[in-house]
CSV table of C-alpha atoms and ligand atoms in Angstrom, one decimal:
chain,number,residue,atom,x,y,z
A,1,UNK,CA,15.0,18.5,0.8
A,2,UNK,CA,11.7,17.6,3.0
A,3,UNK,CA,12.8,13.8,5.0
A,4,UNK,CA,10.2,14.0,7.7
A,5,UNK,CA,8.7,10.8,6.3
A,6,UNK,CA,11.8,8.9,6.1
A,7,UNK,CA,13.0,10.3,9.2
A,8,UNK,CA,9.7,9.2,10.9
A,9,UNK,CA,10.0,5.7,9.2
A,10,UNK,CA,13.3,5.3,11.4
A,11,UNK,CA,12.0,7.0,14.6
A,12,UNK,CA,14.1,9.9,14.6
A,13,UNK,CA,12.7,12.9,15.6
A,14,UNK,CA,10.9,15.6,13.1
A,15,UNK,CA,9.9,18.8,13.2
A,16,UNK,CA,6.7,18.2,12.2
A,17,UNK,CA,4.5,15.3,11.5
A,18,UNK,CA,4.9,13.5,8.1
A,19,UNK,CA,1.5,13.1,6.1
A,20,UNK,CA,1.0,11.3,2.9
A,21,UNK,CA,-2.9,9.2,1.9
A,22,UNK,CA,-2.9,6.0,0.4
A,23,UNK,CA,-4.3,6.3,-3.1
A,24,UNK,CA,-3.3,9.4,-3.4
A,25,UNK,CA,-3.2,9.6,-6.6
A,26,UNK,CA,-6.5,9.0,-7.9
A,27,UNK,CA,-10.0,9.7,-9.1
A,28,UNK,CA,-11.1,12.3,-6.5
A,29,UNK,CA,-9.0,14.6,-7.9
A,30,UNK,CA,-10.2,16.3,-11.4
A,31,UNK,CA,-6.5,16.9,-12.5
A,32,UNK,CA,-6.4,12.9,-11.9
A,33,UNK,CA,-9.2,12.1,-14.2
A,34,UNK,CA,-7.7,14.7,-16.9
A,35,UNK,CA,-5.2,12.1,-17.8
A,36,UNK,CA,-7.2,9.2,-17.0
A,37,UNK,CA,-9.6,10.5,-19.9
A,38,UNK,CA,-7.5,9.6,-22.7
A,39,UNK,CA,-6.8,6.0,-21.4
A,40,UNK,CA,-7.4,2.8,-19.6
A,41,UNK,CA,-6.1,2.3,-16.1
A,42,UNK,CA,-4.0,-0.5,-17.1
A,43,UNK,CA,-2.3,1.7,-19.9
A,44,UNK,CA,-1.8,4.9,-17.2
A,45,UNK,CA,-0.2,2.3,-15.4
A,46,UNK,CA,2.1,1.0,-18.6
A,47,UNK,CA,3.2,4.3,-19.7
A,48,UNK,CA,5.8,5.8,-17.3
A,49,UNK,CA,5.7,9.7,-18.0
A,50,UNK,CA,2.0,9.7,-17.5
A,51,UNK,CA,2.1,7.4,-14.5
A,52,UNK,CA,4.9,9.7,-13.1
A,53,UNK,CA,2.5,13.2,-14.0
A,54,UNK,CA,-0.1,11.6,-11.4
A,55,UNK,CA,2.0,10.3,-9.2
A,56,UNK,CA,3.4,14.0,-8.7
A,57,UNK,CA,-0.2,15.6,-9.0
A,58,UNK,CA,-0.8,15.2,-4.8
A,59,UNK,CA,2.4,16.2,-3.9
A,60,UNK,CA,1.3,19.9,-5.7
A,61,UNK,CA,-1.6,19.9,-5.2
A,62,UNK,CA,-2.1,18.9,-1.4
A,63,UNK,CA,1.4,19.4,-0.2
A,64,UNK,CA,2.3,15.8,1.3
A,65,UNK,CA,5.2,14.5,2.9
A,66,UNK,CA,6.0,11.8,0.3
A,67,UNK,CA,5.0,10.5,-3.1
A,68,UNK,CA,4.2,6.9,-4.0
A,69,UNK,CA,4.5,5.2,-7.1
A,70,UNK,CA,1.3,5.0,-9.6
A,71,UNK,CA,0.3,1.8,-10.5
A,72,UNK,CA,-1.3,-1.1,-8.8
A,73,UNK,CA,-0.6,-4.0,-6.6
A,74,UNK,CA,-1.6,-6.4,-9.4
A,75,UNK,CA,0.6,-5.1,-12.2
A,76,UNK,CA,3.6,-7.9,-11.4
A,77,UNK,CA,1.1,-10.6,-11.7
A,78,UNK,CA,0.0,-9.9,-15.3
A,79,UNK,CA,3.2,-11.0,-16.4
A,80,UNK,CA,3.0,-14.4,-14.1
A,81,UNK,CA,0.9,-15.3,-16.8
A,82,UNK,CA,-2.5,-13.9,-15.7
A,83,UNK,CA,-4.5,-12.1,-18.1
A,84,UNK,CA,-5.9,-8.8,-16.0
A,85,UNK,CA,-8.4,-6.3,-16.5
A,86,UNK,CA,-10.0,-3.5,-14.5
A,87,UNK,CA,-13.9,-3.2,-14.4
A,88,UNK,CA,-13.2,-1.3,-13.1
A,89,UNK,CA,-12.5,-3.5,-10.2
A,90,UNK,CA,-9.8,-6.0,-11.2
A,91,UNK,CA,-10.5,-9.5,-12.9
A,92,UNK,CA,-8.4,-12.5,-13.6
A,93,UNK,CA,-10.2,-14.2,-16.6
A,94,UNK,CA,-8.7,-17.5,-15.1
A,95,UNK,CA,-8.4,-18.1,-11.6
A,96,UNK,CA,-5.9,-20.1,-10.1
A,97,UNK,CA,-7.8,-23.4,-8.8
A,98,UNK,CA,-5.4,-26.0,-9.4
A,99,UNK,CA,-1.7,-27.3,-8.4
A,100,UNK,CA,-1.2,-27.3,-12.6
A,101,UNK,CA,-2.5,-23.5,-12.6
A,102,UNK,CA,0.2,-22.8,-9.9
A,103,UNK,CA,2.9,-24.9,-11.7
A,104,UNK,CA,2.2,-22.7,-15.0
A,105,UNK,CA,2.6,-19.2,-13.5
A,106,UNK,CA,6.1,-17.6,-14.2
A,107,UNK,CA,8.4,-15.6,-11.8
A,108,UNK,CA,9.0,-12.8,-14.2
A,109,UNK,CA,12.2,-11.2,-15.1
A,110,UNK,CA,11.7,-7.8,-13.5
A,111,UNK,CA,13.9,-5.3,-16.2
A,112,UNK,CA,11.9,-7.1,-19.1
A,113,UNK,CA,8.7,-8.2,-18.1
A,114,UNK,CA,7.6,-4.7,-15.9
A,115,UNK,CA,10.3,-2.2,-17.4
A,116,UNK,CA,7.1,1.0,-17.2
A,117,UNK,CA,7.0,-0.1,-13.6
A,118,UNK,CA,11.2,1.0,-13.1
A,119,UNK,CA,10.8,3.2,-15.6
A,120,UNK,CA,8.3,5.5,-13.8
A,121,UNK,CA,10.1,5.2,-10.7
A,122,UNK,CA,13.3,6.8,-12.0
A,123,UNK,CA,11.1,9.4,-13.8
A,124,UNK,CA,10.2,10.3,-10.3
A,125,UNK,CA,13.2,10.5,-8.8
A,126,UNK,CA,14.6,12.9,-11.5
A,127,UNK,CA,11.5,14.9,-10.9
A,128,UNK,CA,10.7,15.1,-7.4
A,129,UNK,CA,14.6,15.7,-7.3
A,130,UNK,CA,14.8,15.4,-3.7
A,131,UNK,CA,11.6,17.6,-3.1
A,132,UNK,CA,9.5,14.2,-1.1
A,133,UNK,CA,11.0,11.2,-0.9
A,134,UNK,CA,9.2,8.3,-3.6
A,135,UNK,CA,7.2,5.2,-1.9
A,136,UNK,CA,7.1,1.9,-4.1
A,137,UNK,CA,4.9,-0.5,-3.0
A,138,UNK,CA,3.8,-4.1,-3.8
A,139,UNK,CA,0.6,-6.1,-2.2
A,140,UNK,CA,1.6,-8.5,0.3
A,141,UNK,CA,1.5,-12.8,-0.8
A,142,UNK,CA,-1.9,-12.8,0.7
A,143,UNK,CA,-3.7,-10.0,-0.5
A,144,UNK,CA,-2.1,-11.2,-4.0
A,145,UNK,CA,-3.3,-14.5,-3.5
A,146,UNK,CA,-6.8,-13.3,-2.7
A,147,UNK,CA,-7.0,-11.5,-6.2
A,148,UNK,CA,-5.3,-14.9,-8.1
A,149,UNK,CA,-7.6,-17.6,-6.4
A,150,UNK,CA,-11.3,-15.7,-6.0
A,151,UNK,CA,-10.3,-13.9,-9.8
A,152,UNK,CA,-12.0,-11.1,-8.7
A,153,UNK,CA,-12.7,-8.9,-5.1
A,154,UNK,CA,-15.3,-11.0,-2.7
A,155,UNK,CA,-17.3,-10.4,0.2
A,156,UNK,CA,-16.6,-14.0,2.2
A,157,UNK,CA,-13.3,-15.2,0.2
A,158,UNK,CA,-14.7,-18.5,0.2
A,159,UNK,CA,-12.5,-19.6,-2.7
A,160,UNK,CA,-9.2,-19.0,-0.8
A,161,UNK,CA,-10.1,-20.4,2.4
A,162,UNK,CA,-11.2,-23.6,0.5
A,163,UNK,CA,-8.0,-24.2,-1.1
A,164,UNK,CA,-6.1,-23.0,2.7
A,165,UNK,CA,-8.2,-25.4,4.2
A,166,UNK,CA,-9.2,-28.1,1.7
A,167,UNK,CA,-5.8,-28.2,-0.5
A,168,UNK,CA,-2.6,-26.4,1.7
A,169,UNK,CA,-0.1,-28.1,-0.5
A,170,UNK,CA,-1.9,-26.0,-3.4
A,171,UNK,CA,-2.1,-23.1,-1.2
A,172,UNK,CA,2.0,-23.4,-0.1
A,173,UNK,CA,3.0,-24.0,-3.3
A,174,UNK,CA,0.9,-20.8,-4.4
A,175,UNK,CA,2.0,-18.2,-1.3
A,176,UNK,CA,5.7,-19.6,-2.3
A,177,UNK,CA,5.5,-18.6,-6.0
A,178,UNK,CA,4.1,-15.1,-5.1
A,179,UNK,CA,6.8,-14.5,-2.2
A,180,UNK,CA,9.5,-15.1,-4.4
A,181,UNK,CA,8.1,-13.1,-7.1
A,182,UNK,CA,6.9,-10.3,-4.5
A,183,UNK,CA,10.7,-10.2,-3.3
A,184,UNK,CA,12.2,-10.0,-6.8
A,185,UNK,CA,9.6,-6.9,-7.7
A,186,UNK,CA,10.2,-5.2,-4.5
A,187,UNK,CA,14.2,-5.1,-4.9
A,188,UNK,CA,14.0,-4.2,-8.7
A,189,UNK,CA,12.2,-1.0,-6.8
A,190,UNK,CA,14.6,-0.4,-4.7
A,191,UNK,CA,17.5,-0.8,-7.4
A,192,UNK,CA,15.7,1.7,-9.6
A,193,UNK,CA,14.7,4.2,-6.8
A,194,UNK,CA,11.7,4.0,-4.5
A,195,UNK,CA,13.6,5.0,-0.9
A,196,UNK,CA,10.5,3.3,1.2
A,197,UNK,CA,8.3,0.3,0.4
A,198,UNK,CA,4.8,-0.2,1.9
A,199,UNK,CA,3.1,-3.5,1.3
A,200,UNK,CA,0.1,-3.5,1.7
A,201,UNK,CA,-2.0,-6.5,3.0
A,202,UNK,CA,-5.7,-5.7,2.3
A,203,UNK,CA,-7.3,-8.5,3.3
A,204,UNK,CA,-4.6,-10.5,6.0
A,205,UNK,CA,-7.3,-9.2,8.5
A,206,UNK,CA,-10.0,-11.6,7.4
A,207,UNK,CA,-7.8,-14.3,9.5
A,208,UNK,CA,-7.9,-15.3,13.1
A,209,UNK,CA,-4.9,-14.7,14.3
A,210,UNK,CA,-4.3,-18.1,14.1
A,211,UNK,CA,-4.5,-18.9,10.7
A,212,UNK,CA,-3.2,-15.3,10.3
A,213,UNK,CA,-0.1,-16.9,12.0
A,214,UNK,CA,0.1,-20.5,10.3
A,215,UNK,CA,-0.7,-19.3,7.0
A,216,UNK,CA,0.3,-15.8,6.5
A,217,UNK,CA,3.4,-14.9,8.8
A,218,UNK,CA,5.4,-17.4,7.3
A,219,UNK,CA,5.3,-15.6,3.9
A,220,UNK,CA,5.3,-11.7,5.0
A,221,UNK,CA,8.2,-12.6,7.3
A,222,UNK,CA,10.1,-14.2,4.5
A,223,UNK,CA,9.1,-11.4,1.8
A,224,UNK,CA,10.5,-8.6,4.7
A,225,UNK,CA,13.5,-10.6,5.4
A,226,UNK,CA,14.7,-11.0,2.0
A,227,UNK,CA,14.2,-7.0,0.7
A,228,UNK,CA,17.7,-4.7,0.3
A,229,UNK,CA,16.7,-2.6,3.4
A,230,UNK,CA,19.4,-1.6,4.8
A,231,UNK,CA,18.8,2.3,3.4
A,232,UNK,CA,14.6,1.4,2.4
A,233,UNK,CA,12.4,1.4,5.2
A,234,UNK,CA,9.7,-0.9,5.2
A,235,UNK,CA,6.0,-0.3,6.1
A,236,UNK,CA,3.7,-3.4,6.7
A,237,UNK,CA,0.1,-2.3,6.4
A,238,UNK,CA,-2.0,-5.3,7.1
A,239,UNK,CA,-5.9,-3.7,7.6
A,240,UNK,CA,-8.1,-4.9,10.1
A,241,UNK,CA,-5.0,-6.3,11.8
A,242,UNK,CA,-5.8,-4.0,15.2
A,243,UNK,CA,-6.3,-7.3,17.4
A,244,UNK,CA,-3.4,-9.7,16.4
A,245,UNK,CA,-0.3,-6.7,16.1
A,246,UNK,CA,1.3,-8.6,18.9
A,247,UNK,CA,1.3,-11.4,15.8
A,248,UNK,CA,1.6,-9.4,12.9
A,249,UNK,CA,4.4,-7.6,14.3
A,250,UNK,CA,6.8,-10.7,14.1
A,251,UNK,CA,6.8,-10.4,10.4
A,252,UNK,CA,9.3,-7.6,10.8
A,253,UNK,CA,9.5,-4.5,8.8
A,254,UNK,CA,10.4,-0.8,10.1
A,255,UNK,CA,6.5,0.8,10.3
A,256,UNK,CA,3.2,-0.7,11.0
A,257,UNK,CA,0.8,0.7,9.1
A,258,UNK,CA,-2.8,1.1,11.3
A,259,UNK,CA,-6.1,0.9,10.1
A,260,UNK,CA,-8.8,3.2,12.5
A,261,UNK,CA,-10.2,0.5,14.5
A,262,UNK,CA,-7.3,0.7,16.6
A,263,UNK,CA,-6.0,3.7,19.1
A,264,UNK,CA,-2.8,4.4,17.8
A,265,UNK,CA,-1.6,4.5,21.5
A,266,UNK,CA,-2.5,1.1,22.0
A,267,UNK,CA,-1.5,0.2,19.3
A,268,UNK,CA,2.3,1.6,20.3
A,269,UNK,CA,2.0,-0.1,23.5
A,270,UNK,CA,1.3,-3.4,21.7
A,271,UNK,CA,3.9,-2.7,18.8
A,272,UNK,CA,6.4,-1.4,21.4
A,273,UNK,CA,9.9,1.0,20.5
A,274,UNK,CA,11.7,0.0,17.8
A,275,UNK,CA,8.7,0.4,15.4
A,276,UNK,CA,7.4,3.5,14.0
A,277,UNK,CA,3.7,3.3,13.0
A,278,UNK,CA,1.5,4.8,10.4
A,279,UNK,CA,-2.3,5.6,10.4
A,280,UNK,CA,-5.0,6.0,10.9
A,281,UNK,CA,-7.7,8.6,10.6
A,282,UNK,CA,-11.1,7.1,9.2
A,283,UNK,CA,-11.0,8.0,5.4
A,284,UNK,CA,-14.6,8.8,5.8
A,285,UNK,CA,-13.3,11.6,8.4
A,286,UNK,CA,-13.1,13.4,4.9
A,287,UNK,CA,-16.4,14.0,4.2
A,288,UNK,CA,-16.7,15.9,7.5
A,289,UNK,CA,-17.4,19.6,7.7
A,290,UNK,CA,-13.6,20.9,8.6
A,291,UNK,CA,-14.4,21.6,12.0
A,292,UNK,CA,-14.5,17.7,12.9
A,293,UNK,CA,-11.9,17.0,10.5
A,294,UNK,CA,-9.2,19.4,13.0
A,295,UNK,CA,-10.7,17.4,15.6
A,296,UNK,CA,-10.1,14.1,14.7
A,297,UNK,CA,-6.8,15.2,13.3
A,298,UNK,CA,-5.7,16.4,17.2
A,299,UNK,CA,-7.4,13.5,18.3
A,300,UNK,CA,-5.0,11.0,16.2
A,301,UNK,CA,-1.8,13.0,17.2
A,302,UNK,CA,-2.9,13.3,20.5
A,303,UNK,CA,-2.8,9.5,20.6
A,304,UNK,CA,0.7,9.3,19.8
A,305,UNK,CA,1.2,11.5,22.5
A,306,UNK,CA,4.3,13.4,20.3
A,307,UNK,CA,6.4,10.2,19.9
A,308,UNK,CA,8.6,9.9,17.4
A,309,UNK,CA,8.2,7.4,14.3
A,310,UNK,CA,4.9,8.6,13.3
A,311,UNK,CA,3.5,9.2,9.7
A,312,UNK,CA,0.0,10.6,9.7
A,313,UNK,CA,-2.2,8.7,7.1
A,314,UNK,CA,-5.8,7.6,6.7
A,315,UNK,CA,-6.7,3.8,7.9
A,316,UNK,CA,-7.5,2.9,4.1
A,317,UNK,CA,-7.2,4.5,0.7
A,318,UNK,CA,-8.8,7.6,0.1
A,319,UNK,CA,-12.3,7.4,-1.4
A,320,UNK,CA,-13.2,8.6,-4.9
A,321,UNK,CA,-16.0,11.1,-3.6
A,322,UNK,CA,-13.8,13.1,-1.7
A,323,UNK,CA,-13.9,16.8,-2.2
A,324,UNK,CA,-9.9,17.4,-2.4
A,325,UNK,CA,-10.0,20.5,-0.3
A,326,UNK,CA,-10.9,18.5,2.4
A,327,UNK,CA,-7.6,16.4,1.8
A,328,UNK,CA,-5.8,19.6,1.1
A,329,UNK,CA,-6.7,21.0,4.1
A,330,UNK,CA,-6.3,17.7,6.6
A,331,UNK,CA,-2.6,18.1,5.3
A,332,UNK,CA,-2.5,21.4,6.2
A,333,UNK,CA,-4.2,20.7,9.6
A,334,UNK,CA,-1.4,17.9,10.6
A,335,UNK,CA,1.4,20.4,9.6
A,336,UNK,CA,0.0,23.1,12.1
A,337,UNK,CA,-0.9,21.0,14.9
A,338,UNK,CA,2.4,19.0,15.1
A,339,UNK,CA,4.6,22.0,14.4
A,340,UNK,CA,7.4,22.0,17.1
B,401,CP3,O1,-1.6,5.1,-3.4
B,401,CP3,C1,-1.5,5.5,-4.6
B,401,CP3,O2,-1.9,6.6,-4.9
B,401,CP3,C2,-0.8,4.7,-5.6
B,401,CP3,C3,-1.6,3.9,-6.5
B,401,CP3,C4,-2.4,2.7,-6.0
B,401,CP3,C5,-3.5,2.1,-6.8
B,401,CP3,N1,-3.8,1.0,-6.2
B,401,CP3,C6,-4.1,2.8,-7.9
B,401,CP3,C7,-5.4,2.4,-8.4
B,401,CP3,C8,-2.1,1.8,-5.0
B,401,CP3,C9,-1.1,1.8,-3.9
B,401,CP3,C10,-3.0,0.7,-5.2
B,401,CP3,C11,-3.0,-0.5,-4.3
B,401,CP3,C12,-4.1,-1.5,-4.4
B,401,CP3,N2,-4.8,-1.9,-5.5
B,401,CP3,C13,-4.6,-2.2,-3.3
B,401,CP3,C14,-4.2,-2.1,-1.9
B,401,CP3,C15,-4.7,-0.9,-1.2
B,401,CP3,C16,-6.2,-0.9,-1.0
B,401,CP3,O3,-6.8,0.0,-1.4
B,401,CP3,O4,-6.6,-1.8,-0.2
B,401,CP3,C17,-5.6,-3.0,-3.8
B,401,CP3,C18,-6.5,-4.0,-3.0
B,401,CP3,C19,-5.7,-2.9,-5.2
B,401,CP3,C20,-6.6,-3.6,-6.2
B,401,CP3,C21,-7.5,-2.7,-6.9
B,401,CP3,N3,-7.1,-1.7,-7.8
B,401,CP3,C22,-8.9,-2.6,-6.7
B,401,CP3,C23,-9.7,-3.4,-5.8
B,401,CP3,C24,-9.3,-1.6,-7.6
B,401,CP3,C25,-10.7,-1.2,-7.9
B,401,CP3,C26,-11.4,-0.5,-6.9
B,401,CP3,C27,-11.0,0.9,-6.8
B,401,CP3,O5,-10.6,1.4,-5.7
B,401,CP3,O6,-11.1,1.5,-7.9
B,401,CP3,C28,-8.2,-1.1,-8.3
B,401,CP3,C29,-8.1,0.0,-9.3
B,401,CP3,C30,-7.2,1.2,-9.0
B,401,CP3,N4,-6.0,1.1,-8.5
B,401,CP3,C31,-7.5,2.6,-9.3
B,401,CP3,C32,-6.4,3.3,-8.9
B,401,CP3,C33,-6.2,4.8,-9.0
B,401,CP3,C34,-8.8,3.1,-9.9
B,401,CP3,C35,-8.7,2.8,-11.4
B,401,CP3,C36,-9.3,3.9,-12.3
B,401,CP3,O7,-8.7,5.0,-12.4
B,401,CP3,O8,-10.4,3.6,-12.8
């Protein structure tokens, strides 16, 4: 039974330092791209014992701290009545523009509308059977937003600031719809087994922390405050968030997840006790000969100065180029170095 990670997540002390990378589970790794062969992303995502099979792969194959879920942060919003694909970027072949486009999306009716989605998660738990912990995650209103209202990724996110800007009844009404929906998805996780939940925020840093404040916080805060987690930690990864944590903070949640333009020791000063944080080695630390990767691996726990409540992670998802020995031995690298 390994509970580093959700021992970190609730500050108490561990014997070691908890790792896990988000995207984990993913095209860097040839055993990844095995199954992903024989189908599309969407239908990995759809088809629980294959989604469970990657999910498990990093947890072999580089010996992390925790597994997370396979699937994607836009999966729920399919069945709000948005037709997705992956490019393999995702698209949304009809944007949400309008107060009628938000007044036709659905809340959907987690058991029937995103059963793979519970599905895989109790495959997990059966499987990792106590081995690592399981992560479920979910994007945060925002981030979800982002994808809904530009219909695609963007560089400026012109679309969405329009409609905060231009039309904030739309733009409520919209963040609203997604919160409730996020809540709902998040709790049928917990109910069918994920024992932590990270939302991720991708894109909440593109904010001052003014706007991040009037028209994020409001949501996040609400979203935190209504999850079933009294026994499920919550991590609130928001990236590019390193100057407004004294803001981002007040959303609640157990962990702040860090992205690496932020000390981490700052960053604890800012976040103060009572919250454990998570981070935050640059992911492109991996394409370093291993020499610098032990280095900047001491460096980041020697930031947290051998607190407790901290989960070693990259800033951002791994990237697909990454030679997985290099992961495999950054793991290997926080085990020794934090070993009591
Ligand atoms: O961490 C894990 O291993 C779990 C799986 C996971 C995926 N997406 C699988 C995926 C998680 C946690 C996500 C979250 C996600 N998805 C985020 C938030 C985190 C982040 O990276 O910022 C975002 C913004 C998305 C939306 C998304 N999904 C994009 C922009 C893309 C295309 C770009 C890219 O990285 O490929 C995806 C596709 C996606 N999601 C893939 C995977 C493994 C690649 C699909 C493939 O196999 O072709």
């Amino acid at each position: 039974m390994n509970t580093r990670f959700l021992d970190a997540c609730w500050g108490k002390p561990v014997d070691r330092t908890p790792v896990w990378l988000m995207r984990q589970a993913g095209r860097y790794l040839p055993e990844y791209m095995a199954v992903r062969s024989k189908c599309t992303f969407l239908e990995l995502c759809k088809t629980p014992d294959l989604a469970a099979e990657v999910s498990i792969q990093p947890v072999d194959i580089l010996g992390v701290d925790a597994a997370i879920l396979f699937s994607d942060i836009l999966t729920p919003v399919e069945p709000m009545g948005m037709k997705l694909d992956f490019v393999p970027g995702p698209v949304f072949e009809h944007p949400i523009r309008t107060m009628a486009d938000v007044e036709a999306l659905r809340i959907p009716q987690m058991e029937q509308d995103v059963p793979y989605v519970l599905e895989t998660i109790k495959i997990l738990r059966r499987e990792l059977a106590g081995k690592v912990p399981l992560i479920g995650f979910g994007g945060a209103p925002f981030t979800l937003a982002c994808y809904m209202v530009e219909g695609k990724g963007s560089k400026d996110f012109a679309r969405i600031k329009q409609m905060m800007y231009g039309a904030p009844q739309v733009y409520a009404a919209l963040m609203e719809k997604i919160t409730t929906m996020d809540m709902e998805y998040l709790n049928a996780q917990i109910k069918a087994g994920a024992q932590a939940i990270q939302i991720f925020d991708t894109w909440g840093g593109i904010l001052s922390p003014a706007d991040y404040e009037r028209y994020v916080l409001p949501y996040t805060t609400r979203l935190i405050n209504g999850l079933n987690r009294t026994e499920t930690p919550v991590i609130h990864f928001v990236k590019g968030a390193g100057a407004m944590l004294d803001t981002v903070r007040k959303a609640g949640g157990d962990v702040m997840g860090l992205d690496w333009h932020v000390n981490l020791g700052t960053a604890r000063a800012v976040l103060g006790q009572g919250m454990a944080v998570q981070g935050n080695l640059d992911p492109t630390v991996l394409f370093a000969p291993q020499t610098v990767i032990e280095q900047e691996v001491k460096r980041v726990l020697d930031e947290n100065a051998g607190r407790p409540g901290h989960i070693f992670n990259l800033g951002h998802g791994i990237l697909p180029t990454v030679p997985p020995e290099n992961a495999r031995f950054m793991v290997d690298c926080v085990h020794r170095l934090s070993q009591k």
